[in-house]
C-alpha angles and dihedrals in degrees: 000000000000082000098050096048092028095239121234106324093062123139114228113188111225095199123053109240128192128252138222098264092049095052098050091043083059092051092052087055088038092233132146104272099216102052102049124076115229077245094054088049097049089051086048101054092044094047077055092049092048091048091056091053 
């Protein structure tokens, strides 16, 4: 169960940083990284989708 939660010695980020997959799904909409959501991005590619229709 230590191993599962991490136990005591876990590391819990205070900030929210972006991954990998974030960042490159920025890059693709050629937006800033760091002041879009994951779930900004993901309405923003499909209003583009739905432009393009």
């Amino acid at each position: 169960m230590n191993r599962l939660t991490g136990g005591s010695d876990a590391i819990v980020p205070t900030r929210n940083t972006p991954g990998v997959g974030h960042l490159q799904f920025a890059t693709m909409l050629r937006v800033d990284t760091l002041t879009h959501t994951t779930a900004e991005l993901t309405w923003m590619k499909f209003a583009r989708l739905s432009d393009d229709d």
